[in-house]
C-alpha atoms as a printed R data frame, in Angstrom:
    type eleno elety resid chain resno      x       y       z
1   ATOM     1    CA   MET     A     1  3.653 -11.486   8.617
2   ATOM     2    CA   HIS     A     2  7.197 -12.670   9.113
3   ATOM     3    CA   LEU     A     3  7.806 -16.647   9.144
4   ATOM     4    CA   PRO     A     4 10.529 -18.648  10.820
5   ATOM     5    CA   GLY     A     5 13.706 -18.813   8.392
6   ATOM     6    CA   LEU     A     6 13.484 -16.562   5.570
7   ATOM     7    CA   SER     A     7 11.619 -13.309   6.347
8   ATOM     8    CA   THR     A     8  8.174 -13.641   4.495
9   ATOM     9    CA   LEU     A     9  5.472 -11.271   3.467
10  ATOM    10    CA   VAL     A    10  2.149 -12.990   3.213
11  ATOM    11    CA   ARG     A    11 -0.803 -10.776   1.934
12  ATOM    12    CA   GLY     A    12 -3.914 -11.024  -0.137
13  ATOM    13    CA   THR     A    13 -6.478 -13.296  -1.087
14  ATOM    14    CA   GLY     A    14 -6.918 -15.902  -3.759
15  ATOM    15    CA   PRO     A    15 -4.446 -18.539  -5.004
16  ATOM    16    CA   ALA     A    16 -0.924 -18.405  -3.702
17  ATOM    17    CA   LEU     A    17  1.457 -16.720  -5.704
18  ATOM    18    CA   LEU     A    18  5.237 -17.264  -4.568
19  ATOM    19    CA   LEU     A    19  7.372 -14.315  -5.561
20  ATOM    20    CA   VAL     A    20 11.287 -14.520  -5.667
21  ATOM    21    CA   HIS     A    21 12.825 -11.602  -5.917
22  ATOM    22    CA   GLY     A    22 16.540 -10.660  -7.639
23  ATOM    23    CA   ALA     A    23 20.161 -10.303  -6.434
24  ATOM    24    CA   GLY     A    24 20.659  -7.356  -4.362
25  ATOM    25    CA   GLY     A    25 17.113  -6.746  -4.011
26  ATOM    26    CA   SER     A    26 14.124  -7.535  -1.888
27  ATOM    27    CA   VAL     A    27 10.550  -8.018  -1.815
28  ATOM    28    CA   GLN     A    28  9.787  -4.317  -1.491
29  ATOM    29    CA   ALA     A    29 12.421  -3.164  -3.792
30  ATOM    30    CA   ASN     A    30 11.824  -5.427  -6.738
31  ATOM    31    CA   TYR     A    31  8.022  -6.031  -6.327
32  ATOM    32    CA   GLY     A    32  6.664  -3.182  -4.123
33  ATOM    33    CA   PRO     A    33  4.953  -1.467  -6.790
34  ATOM    34    CA   VAL     A    34  2.988  -4.355  -8.142
35  ATOM    35    CA   LEU     A    35  2.011  -5.908  -4.943
36  ATOM    36    CA   GLY     A    36 -1.274  -4.040  -4.719
37  ATOM    37    CA   THR     A    37 -2.213  -5.374  -8.081
38  ATOM    38    CA   LEU     A    38 -1.038  -8.807  -7.370
39  ATOM    39    CA   THR     A    39 -2.683  -9.051  -3.861
40  ATOM    40    CA   ARG     A    40 -5.992  -8.243  -5.488
41  ATOM    41    CA   HIS     A    41 -5.888 -11.647  -7.286
42  ATOM    42    CA   PHE     A    42 -3.525 -13.794  -5.347
43  ATOM    43    CA   THR     A    43 -2.464 -14.496  -1.654
44  ATOM    44    CA   VAL     A    44  1.215 -13.307  -2.149
45  ATOM    45    CA   VAL     A    45  4.117 -15.367  -0.486
46  ATOM    46    CA   ALA     A    46  7.094 -13.425  -0.932
47  ATOM    47    CA   PRO     A    47 10.361 -14.379   1.209
48  ATOM    48    CA   ASP     A    48 13.363 -11.991   1.433
49  ATOM    49    CA   LEU     A    49 16.525 -14.028   0.147
50  ATOM    50    CA   PRO     A    50 19.475 -14.513   2.536
51  ATOM    51    CA   GLY     A    51 20.698 -11.139   3.601
52  ATOM    52    CA   SER     A    52 18.120  -9.206   2.353
53  ATOM    53    CA   GLY     A    53 15.364  -7.561   4.156
54  ATOM    54    CA   ARG     A    54 14.801  -9.085   7.603
55  ATOM    55    CA   SER     A    55 16.196 -12.687   6.292
56  ATOM    56    CA   PRO     A    56 19.576 -13.507   7.771
57  ATOM    57    CA   LEU     A    57 22.611 -13.971   6.049
58  ATOM    58    CA   ALA     A    58 23.344 -17.505   4.802
59  ATOM    59    CA   ALA     A    59 26.218 -19.115   6.597
60  ATOM    60    CA   GLY     A    60 28.216 -19.823   3.499
61  ATOM    61    CA   PRO     A    61 27.947 -19.734  -0.222
62  ATOM    62    CA   LEU     A    62 24.401 -19.813  -1.653
63  ATOM    63    CA   ASP     A    63 23.537 -23.005  -3.202
64  ATOM    64    CA   LEU     A    64 20.624 -22.784  -6.116
65  ATOM    65    CA   GLU     A    65 18.923 -26.068  -5.068
66  ATOM    66    CA   ARG     A    66 19.388 -25.268  -1.429
67  ATOM    67    CA   LEU     A    67 17.852 -21.801  -1.936
68  ATOM    68    CA   ALA     A    68 14.848 -23.073  -4.179
69  ATOM    69    CA   ASP     A    69 13.996 -25.592  -1.334
70  ATOM    70    CA   ASP     A    70 14.153 -22.848   1.384
71  ATOM    71    CA   VAL     A    71 11.972 -20.842  -0.590
72  ATOM    72    CA   VAL     A    72  9.476 -23.564  -1.124
73  ATOM    73    CA   ALA     A    73  9.557 -23.970   2.673
74  ATOM    74    CA   ALA     A    74  8.641 -20.302   3.365
75  ATOM    75    CA   ALA     A    75  5.443 -20.811   1.277
76  ATOM    76    CA   VAL     A    76  4.770 -24.406   2.802
77  ATOM    77    CA   SER     A    77  5.205 -22.689   6.339
78  ATOM    78    CA   ALA     A    78  2.727 -19.936   5.232
79  ATOM    79    CA   GLY     A    79 -0.078 -22.679   4.674
80  ATOM    80    CA   HIS     A    80  0.545 -22.945   0.910
81  ATOM    81    CA   ASP     A    81  1.606 -26.446  -0.194
82  ATOM    82    CA   SER     A    82  0.775 -25.411  -3.905
83  ATOM    83    CA   PHE     A    83  1.141 -22.237  -5.806
84  ATOM    84    CA   HIS     A    84  1.839 -20.333  -8.951
85  ATOM    85    CA   LEU     A    85  5.618 -18.858  -9.137
86  ATOM    86    CA   ALA     A    86  6.874 -15.566 -10.393
87  ATOM    87    CA   GLY     A    87 10.779 -14.875 -10.413
88  ATOM    88    CA   TYR     A    88 12.422 -11.670 -11.293
89  ATOM    89    CA   SER     A    89 16.074 -11.344 -12.632
90  ATOM    90    CA   MET     A    90 18.146 -14.107 -10.445
91  ATOM    91    CA   GLY     A    91 14.810 -15.027  -8.887
92  ATOM    92    CA   CYS     A    92 13.617 -16.838 -11.973
93  ATOM    93    CA   ALA     A    93 16.936 -19.175 -11.551
94  ATOM    94    CA   VAL     A    94 15.367 -19.932  -8.202
95  ATOM    95    CA   ALA     A    95 11.807 -20.100  -9.672
96  ATOM    96    CA   ALA     A    96 13.045 -22.434 -12.506
97  ATOM    97    CA   THR     A    97 14.913 -24.847 -10.054
98  ATOM    98    CA   ILE     A    98 11.718 -24.781  -7.975
99  ATOM    99    CA   ALA     A    99  9.382 -25.760 -10.911
100 ATOM   100    CA   VAL     A   100 11.801 -28.701 -11.749
101 ATOM   101    CA   ARG     A   101 12.444 -29.882  -8.230
102 ATOM   102    CA   HIS     A   102  8.927 -29.625  -6.878
103 ATOM   103    CA   PRO     A   103  6.712 -29.636 -10.182
104 ATOM   104    CA   GLU     A   104  3.773 -31.293  -8.177
105 ATOM   105    CA   ARG     A   105  3.598 -27.816  -6.013
106 ATOM   106    CA   VAL     A   106  3.667 -25.463  -9.151
107 ATOM   107    CA   GLY     A   107  0.772 -24.339 -10.993
108 ATOM   108    CA   ALA     A   108  2.062 -21.889 -13.333
109 ATOM   109    CA   MET     A   109  5.358 -19.542 -13.697
110 ATOM   110    CA   VAL     A   110  6.227 -16.242 -14.962
111 ATOM   111    CA   LEU     A   111 10.052 -15.295 -15.317
112 ATOM   112    CA   SER     A   112 10.811 -11.562 -15.730
113 ATOM   113    CA   ALA     A   113 14.134 -10.759 -17.218
114 ATOM   114    CA   PRO     A   114 15.489 -14.086 -16.793
115 ATOM   115    CA   PHE     A   115 18.898 -15.324 -17.796
116 ATOM   116    CA   THR     A   116 19.915 -19.156 -18.577
117 ATOM   117    CA   ARG     A   117 23.506 -17.954 -17.855
118 ATOM   118    CA   VAL     A   118 25.255 -14.757 -18.220
119 ATOM   119    CA   ASP     A   119 27.182 -13.767 -21.583
120 ATOM   120    CA   ALA     A   120 30.651 -12.007 -21.283
121 ATOM   121    CA   GLU     A   121 29.338  -8.666 -21.511
122 ATOM   122    CA   THR     A   122 26.595  -9.040 -18.645
123 ATOM   123    CA   ARG     A   123 29.461 -10.898 -16.422
124 ATOM   124    CA   ALA     A   124 31.782  -7.637 -16.986
125 ATOM   125    CA   ARG     A   125 29.026  -5.501 -15.712
126 ATOM   126    CA   ILE     A   126 28.169  -7.587 -12.756
127 ATOM   127    CA   ALA     A   127 31.733  -8.130 -11.777
128 ATOM   128    CA   GLU     A   128 32.044  -4.427 -11.684
129 ATOM   129    CA   TRP     A   129 29.104  -4.188  -9.507
130 ATOM   130    CA   ARG     A   130 30.488  -6.751  -7.103
131 ATOM   131    CA   SER     A   131 33.867  -4.724  -7.083
132 ATOM   132    CA   LEU     A   132 31.937  -1.443  -6.176
133 ATOM   133    CA   LEU     A   133 30.479  -3.202  -2.921
134 ATOM   134    CA   ASP     A   134 33.682  -2.332  -1.033
135 ATOM   135    CA   GLY     A   135 34.034   1.113  -2.016
136 ATOM   136    CA   PRO     A   136 32.189   4.737  -1.747
137 ATOM   137    CA   ARG     A   137 28.719   3.903  -1.500
138 ATOM   138    CA   GLY     A   138 28.058   7.151  -3.675
139 ATOM   139    CA   VAL     A   139 29.702   5.633  -6.609
140 ATOM   140    CA   LEU     A   140 28.311   2.277  -6.145
141 ATOM   141    CA   GLY     A   141 24.548   4.156  -6.149
142 ATOM   142    CA   ARG     A   142 25.407   6.051  -9.373
143 ATOM   143    CA   PHE     A   143 26.702   2.477 -11.067
144 ATOM   144    CA   VAL     A   144 23.633   0.542  -9.905
145 ATOM   145    CA   LEU     A   145 21.218   3.443 -11.172
146 ATOM   146    CA   SER     A   146 22.933   3.282 -14.637
147 ATOM   147    CA   VAL     A   147 22.622  -0.251 -15.337
148 ATOM   148    CA   MET     A   148 19.105  -0.812 -13.542
149 ATOM   149    CA   CYS     A   149 17.405   1.724 -15.221
150 ATOM   150    CA   SER     A   150 16.991   2.539 -19.177
151 ATOM   151    CA   GLU     A   151 18.695   5.287 -20.914
152 ATOM   152    CA   GLY     A   152 15.400   6.923 -21.858
153 ATOM   153    CA   TYR     A   153 14.225   6.750 -18.100
154 ATOM   154    CA   LEU     A   154 17.469   8.195 -17.028
155 ATOM   155    CA   ALA     A   155 17.344  11.160 -19.291
156 ATOM   156    CA   ARG     A   156 13.988  12.149 -17.964
157 ATOM   157    CA   LEU     A   157 15.142  12.609 -14.302
158 ATOM   158    CA   THR     A   158 16.490  15.874 -13.183
159 ATOM   159    CA   PRO     A   159 20.197  16.002 -11.954
160 ATOM   160    CA   GLU     A   160 18.453  16.169  -8.268
161 ATOM   161    CA   GLN     A   161 16.240  13.162  -8.726
162 ATOM   162    CA   ALA     A   162 19.171  11.207 -10.213
163 ATOM   163    CA   ASP     A   163 21.131  11.954  -7.177
164 ATOM   164    CA   GLY     A   164 18.388  11.481  -4.876
165 ATOM   165    CA   PHE     A   165 17.790   7.554  -6.583
166 ATOM   166    CA   ALA     A   166 21.530   6.793  -6.387
167 ATOM   167    CA   GLU     A   167 21.613   7.941  -2.500
168 ATOM   168    CA   LEU     A   168 18.388   5.575  -2.047
169 ATOM   169    CA   VAL     A   169 20.134   2.774  -3.727
170 ATOM   170    CA   ALA     A   170 23.359   3.175  -1.831
171 ATOM   171    CA   ALA     A   171 21.690   3.555   1.378
172 ATOM   172    CA   THR     A   172 19.845   0.188   1.038
173 ATOM   173    CA   VAL     A   173 21.982  -2.208  -0.482
174 ATOM   174    CA   PRO     A   174 21.303  -5.675   1.375
175 ATOM   175    CA   ALA     A   175 23.988  -7.367   3.428
176 ATOM   176    CA   GLY     A   176 23.646 -10.586   1.367
177 ATOM   177    CA   THR     A   177 24.292  -8.663  -1.845
178 ATOM   178    CA   THR     A   178 27.848  -9.991  -2.398
179 ATOM   179    CA   GLY     A   179 26.605 -13.705  -2.113
180 ATOM   180    CA   HIS     A   180 23.613 -13.019  -4.378
181 ATOM   181    CA   ILE     A   181 26.001 -11.911  -6.981
182 ATOM   182    CA   ASP     A   182 28.380 -14.766  -6.520
183 ATOM   183    CA   LEU     A   183 25.573 -17.124  -7.320
184 ATOM   184    CA   ILE     A   184 24.489 -14.999 -10.447
185 ATOM   185    CA   LEU     A   185 28.188 -15.469 -11.827
186 ATOM   186    CA   GLU     A   186 27.914 -19.534 -11.167
187 ATOM   187    CA   ILE     A   187 24.341 -20.186 -12.678
188 ATOM   188    CA   ASP     A   188 23.955 -22.262 -15.813
189 ATOM   189    CA   LEU     A   189 20.378 -23.346 -16.590
190 ATOM   190    CA   ALA     A   190 20.935 -25.054 -20.040
191 ATOM   191    CA   GLY     A   191 20.547 -28.487 -18.595
192 ATOM   192    CA   LEU     A   192 17.487 -27.468 -16.310
193 ATOM   193    CA   LEU     A   193 15.269 -25.197 -18.426
194 ATOM   194    CA   PRO     A   194 14.334 -28.189 -21.046
195 ATOM   195    CA   ARG     A   195 13.003 -29.931 -17.843
196 ATOM   196    CA   VAL     A   196 10.335 -27.492 -16.954
197 ATOM   197    CA   THR     A   197  6.943 -28.968 -17.462
198 ATOM   198    CA   ARG     A   198  4.560 -26.124 -16.058
199 ATOM   199    CA   PRO     A   199  2.964 -23.410 -17.927
200 ATOM   200    CA   THR     A   200  5.506 -20.560 -18.450
201 ATOM   201    CA   LEU     A   201  5.386 -17.023 -19.458
202 ATOM   202    CA   VAL     A   202  8.910 -15.366 -20.059
203 ATOM   203    CA   ILE     A   203  8.892 -11.526 -19.835
204 ATOM   204    CA   GLY     A   204 11.963  -9.656 -21.333
205 ATOM   205    CA   ALA     A   205 13.045  -5.891 -20.718
206 ATOM   206    CA   THR     A   206 14.167  -4.777 -24.005
207 ATOM   207    CA   ARG     A   207 16.302  -1.848 -22.708
208 ATOM   208    CA   ASP     A   208 17.933  -3.655 -20.129
209 ATOM   209    CA   ARG     A   209 21.387  -2.413 -19.424
210 ATOM   210    CA   LEU     A   210 22.350  -4.984 -16.553
211 ATOM   211    CA   LEU     A   211 21.345  -8.230 -18.530
212 ATOM   212    CA   SER     A   212 21.899  -8.160 -22.198
213 ATOM   213    CA   PRO     A   213 18.211  -8.236 -23.521
214 ATOM   214    CA   HIS     A   214 18.473 -11.364 -25.615
215 ATOM   215    CA   LEU     A   215 19.018 -13.604 -22.712
216 ATOM   216    CA   ALA     A   216 15.236 -13.503 -22.067
217 ATOM   217    CA   ARG     A   217 14.485 -14.793 -25.290
218 ATOM   218    CA   GLU     A   218 17.310 -17.786 -24.886
219 ATOM   219    CA   VAL     A   219 15.134 -18.811 -21.821
220 ATOM   220    CA   ALA     A   220 11.976 -18.809 -23.591
221 ATOM   221    CA   ASP     A   221 13.491 -20.916 -26.184
222 ATOM   222    CA   LEU     A   222 14.500 -23.253 -23.698
223 ATOM   223    CA   VAL     A   223 11.445 -23.924 -21.886
224 ATOM   224    CA   PRO     A   224  9.222 -26.293 -23.928
225 ATOM   225    CA   GLY     A   225  5.981 -24.726 -24.668
226 ATOM   226    CA   SER     A   226  6.648 -21.305 -23.164
227 ATOM   227    CA   LYS     A   227  5.219 -17.927 -24.073
228 ATOM   228    CA   TYR     A   228  7.207 -14.897 -24.534
229 ATOM   229    CA   ALA     A   229  6.222 -11.112 -23.968
230 ATOM   230    CA   ASP     A   230  8.438  -8.261 -23.564
231 ATOM   231    CA   LEU     A   231  8.311  -4.664 -22.239
232 ATOM   232    CA   ALA     A   232 10.008  -1.567 -23.241
233 ATOM   233    CA   CYS     A   233 11.676  -0.935 -20.143
234 ATOM   234    CA   GLY     A   234 15.237  -1.254 -18.407
235 ATOM   235    CA   HIS     A   235 15.983  -3.899 -15.749
236 ATOM   236    CA   ALA     A   236 14.294  -2.118 -12.982
237 ATOM   237    CA   ILE     A   237 10.732  -3.266 -14.483
238 ATOM   238    CA   SER     A   238  8.700  -2.429 -11.510
239 ATOM   239    CA   LEU     A   239 10.171   1.217 -11.676
240 ATOM   240    CA   GLU     A   240  9.554   1.856 -15.476
241 ATOM   241    CA   ALA     A   241  6.670  -0.331 -16.367
242 ATOM   242    CA   ALA     A   242  4.867  -1.397 -13.205
243 ATOM   243    CA   ALA     A   243  1.319  -1.328 -14.660
244 ATOM   244    CA   PRO     A   244  1.918  -3.422 -17.638
245 ATOM   245    CA   TRP     A   245  4.003  -5.859 -15.728
246 ATOM   246    CA   ALA     A   246  1.497  -6.316 -13.087
247 ATOM   247    CA   ASP     A   247 -0.906  -6.908 -15.944
248 ATOM   248    CA   LEU     A   248  1.212  -9.486 -17.764
249 ATOM   249    CA   ILE     A   249  1.628 -11.349 -14.578
250 ATOM   250    CA   THR     A   250 -2.042 -11.615 -13.491
251 ATOM   251    CA   GLY     A   251 -3.122 -12.085 -16.873
252 ATOM   252    CA   TYR     A   252 -1.250 -15.102 -17.507
253 ATOM   253    CA   LEU     A   253 -1.653 -16.643 -14.147
254 ATOM   254    CA   THR     A   254 -5.548 -16.454 -14.270
255 ATOM   255    CA   SER     A   255 -5.724 -17.769 -17.585
256 ATOM   256    CA   VAL     A   256 -3.860 -20.900 -17.300
């Protein structure tokens, strides 16, 4: 199903679960391998952010609060006035903003590979990612693969598999990626996260090579009463750890 505004996938049965994907991704790219599990437990409502999937580009720079409100509007348009929340990477900032701006709509929340604000090391990697968007797509694809996947995962790929993945990444860069990255570099949730009142699980990726792994722990420390779990994988959680990730999300949300 595609709804007015943000192009939105609606699938499954049960309580509503609003998914928010990450920068330079899409619902299918970031959540595709876990959708089957999630839709057995929840009615998944999953909008593609501006410039991803079939969603139109934003008219100007992205604003975190406006983006959060637009994602909520997608859920309401789908007939769900209340929902659980799951955010991934930059989508965690959107999800946390929803939880603070619209707490009456939110049941519980799962934040996977989140950050409060990017540290200097992460900022440098993300700035390189942005700079490569205007260059040869092959170079971009290899860079994105190198930071999205753990060293161990990449070591298990044959050269042909690695080249194939890099080509796929290069061929599927969303038009809105530049705007997504610019928003990442502006995000600072230090004042917002302590205001989250909804039950929250934070999931870290201990072998993340895009975001410094300690950033997820920092988020858990700032959200009152949150729980923390981690997965031994890189930033592309759905690629390296789909089954345990789906189990953590469904286990937590069905228990609160």
